């Protein structure tokens, strides 16, 4: 796992470009592929420029197809919104080699299980490496990505779990010593705090989003908004506790992700804002904070809470409120949960699959 590697990145948004820039500076060769081709088209004529927490400029390799990305790289990183995951998994699955690692940055709605199922249908295994969050945050503008932060710690897990040591070693060979192995995909399913945090931020700033205002996200995590985020976090932690899982708290998340001392959620965000690192909130209601995080994040947490007998009423109310605000049935938009038929699995089988994946032994017994 040592030495320079060819890393294929599925995606062309800020996270994908920031990850590519990080890999380039670390001495690896990143290749970009976007399903539509629109996001990568500019890089055929112009270099990718990264500013902020990662600074570099280079001409990235652009893959023409999912097949080309899989066949010309050693490792694949999935770095695009969750509503695009199933289509990308379907495009990549026929071309991934046995043992070719896939990193999902970060998985939603047990997407790693869906990819495992698709690979098992071919008699192929990953490993599949799931991260609890992304390596970077930032914004894309044209061919430039402004990287706001590179996270100090990232929770991770391998599927199957027995490959955890090798999976973590690979992640560290590519991205440095910043990974904490949480042991199973179930822990990672409860480690992504973005959906709950984005819910509170979007609900409390919806008119700013609709009016297209330019507003500081950190500054507007006021004490009341911060308390809402903390209450949402308590629901997630209760589900993890019922499963006997150790996951980071929202206080640890903000401290480790944004390099501020632990305090109340509002106080940490105010410090981030004061230091010029509070970020800019969405300037449109058509934001991933809602269109991705509601169906693929909040809904998955609600379903897990129901499975373990720890209901998440604030999460569920958030889904219902967003459905009313947008006039959309977000509960019906999650194609990953539908493909896995999560409601039919049951908790014991879901826990087993989250450790083992869809290997030859388990796939026959699974709907």
Coordinates of C-alpha atoms in Angstrom, one line a residue, residues 56-202:
X56 CA -2.0 23.7 -5.7
X57 CA -2.7 23.9 -9.4
X58 CA -2.5 21.0 -11.8
X59 CA -4.1 19.4 -14.8
X60 CA -6.1 16.4 -13.5
X61 CA -6.6 13.2 -15.5
X62 CA -10.2 13.1 -16.7
X63 CA -11.8 9.7 -17.2
X64 CA -14.3 9.3 -20.1
X65 CA -16.4 6.7 -18.4
X66 CA -17.0 4.6 -15.2
X67 CA -15.2 1.7 -16.9
X68 CA -12.2 3.8 -17.7
X69 CA -12.0 5.1 -14.2
X70 CA -12.2 1.6 -12.7
X71 CA -9.7 0.0 -15.1
X72 CA -7.0 2.7 -15.0
X73 CA -6.8 3.4 -11.2
X74 CA -5.8 1.4 -8.1
X75 CA -8.4 2.9 -5.7
X76 CA -11.8 4.5 -6.2
X77 CA -13.2 7.3 -4.1
X78 CA -16.9 8.1 -4.2
X79 CA -17.2 11.9 -3.6
X80 CA -20.6 13.2 -4.8
X81 CA -24.1 13.7 -3.3
X82 CA -25.9 10.7 -2.0
X83 CA -28.7 11.0 -4.5
X84 CA -26.1 10.1 -7.1
X85 CA -24.6 7.2 -5.3
X86 CA -26.8 4.4 -6.6
X87 CA -26.4 5.4 -10.3
X88 CA -22.6 5.6 -9.8
X89 CA -22.4 2.2 -8.0
X90 CA -24.4 0.7 -10.8
X91 CA -22.0 2.2 -13.4
X92 CA -18.9 1.1 -11.5
X93 CA -19.9 -2.3 -10.2
X94 CA -19.5 -4.2 -13.5
X95 CA -15.9 -3.0 -13.9
X96 CA -14.3 -3.2 -10.5
X97 CA -11.7 -5.8 -10.0
X98 CA -11.7 -8.3 -7.2
X99 CA -9.9 -6.7 -4.3
X100 CA -10.0 -3.2 -5.7
X101 CA -10.7 -0.8 -2.8
X102 CA -13.6 1.6 -3.0
X103 CA -13.7 4.5 -0.5
X104 CA -17.1 6.1 0.1
X105 CA -16.7 9.7 1.3
X106 CA -19.2 9.6 2.9
X107 CA -21.8 6.8 2.7
X108 CA -25.5 7.4 3.3
X109 CA -28.4 5.1 3.7
X110 CA -26.2 2.0 3.8
X111 CA -24.9 2.7 0.3
X112 CA -21.9 0.5 1.1
X113 CA -24.2 -2.4 1.5
X114 CA -25.8 -1.8 -1.8
X115 CA -22.4 -1.7 -3.6
X116 CA -21.4 -4.9 -1.7
X117 CA -24.6 -6.6 -3.0
X118 CA -23.8 -5.5 -6.6
X119 CA -20.3 -6.8 -6.3
X120 CA -21.4 -10.1 -4.7
X121 CA -23.6 -10.8 -7.7
X122 CA -20.4 -11.0 -9.7
X123 CA -18.6 -13.0 -7.1
X124 CA -16.3 -10.0 -6.4
X125 CA -15.4 -8.3 -3.1
X126 CA -14.0 -4.9 -2.3
X127 CA -13.0 -4.0 0.3
X128 CA -15.4 -1.1 0.7
X129 CA -14.1 1.6 3.0
X130 CA -16.7 3.9 4.6
X131 CA -15.9 7.3 6.1
X132 CA -18.1 9.0 8.6
X133 CA -17.5 12.3 6.9
X134 CA -15.5 13.9 4.1
X135 CA -11.8 14.8 4.0
X136 CA -12.5 18.4 3.2
X137 CA -15.1 21.1 3.1
X138 CA -15.2 23.9 0.6
X139 CA -16.9 25.6 -2.4
X140 CA -16.3 25.2 -6.1
X141 CA -16.2 28.2 -8.4
X142 CA -15.4 27.3 -12.0
X143 CA -12.1 25.5 -12.1
X144 CA -11.2 26.7 -8.6
X145 CA -12.0 25.0 -5.3
X146 CA -11.7 27.0 -2.1
X147 CA -10.9 24.4 0.6
X148 CA -12.3 25.6 4.0
X149 CA -10.8 22.9 6.1
X150 CA -9.1 19.5 6.1
X151 CA -10.5 17.4 8.9
X152 CA -8.1 16.2 11.6
X153 CA -10.0 13.0 12.4
X154 CA -12.3 10.8 10.2
X155 CA -14.2 7.8 11.5
X156 CA -13.9 4.8 9.2
X157 CA -14.9 1.2 8.8
X158 CA -14.3 -1.6 6.3
X159 CA -16.7 -4.0 4.7
X160 CA -16.1 -6.8 5.6
X161 CA -15.0 -5.6 9.1
X162 CA -12.2 -8.2 9.2
X163 CA -10.4 -6.0 6.6
X164 CA -10.4 -3.1 9.0
X165 CA -6.6 -3.0 9.6
X166 CA -5.8 -3.1 5.9
X167 CA -8.5 -0.6 5.1
X168 CA -7.3 1.9 7.7
X169 CA -3.7 1.5 6.5
X170 CA -4.7 2.2 2.9
X171 CA -6.6 5.4 4.0
X172 CA -3.6 6.6 5.9
X173 CA -1.2 5.8 3.0
X174 CA -3.3 8.1 0.9
X175 CA -4.5 10.8 3.3
X176 CA -2.3 10.7 6.4
X177 CA -2.8 9.5 10.0
X178 CA -6.3 10.9 10.7
X179 CA -8.5 7.8 10.7
X180 CA -10.3 6.2 13.6
X181 CA -11.6 2.6 12.9
X182 CA -15.1 2.3 14.3
X183 CA -15.4 -1.4 13.6
X184 CA -18.5 -1.7 11.5
X185 CA -20.6 0.0 8.9
X186 CA -23.4 0.4 11.5
X187 CA -21.2 2.8 13.5
X188 CA -20.4 4.8 10.3
X189 CA -24.1 5.0 9.5
X190 CA -24.4 6.9 12.8
X191 CA -21.2 8.9 12.5
X192 CA -22.2 11.4 9.8
X193 CA -23.5 14.5 11.6
X194 CA -24.1 16.5 8.4
X195 CA -27.8 15.6 8.0
X196 CA -28.8 16.5 11.5
X197 CA -26.7 19.7 11.5
X198 CA -27.9 20.8 8.1
X199 CA -31.5 20.2 9.1
X200 CA -31.3 22.7 12.0
X201 CA -29.3 25.2 10.0
X202 CA -31.6 25.0 7.0

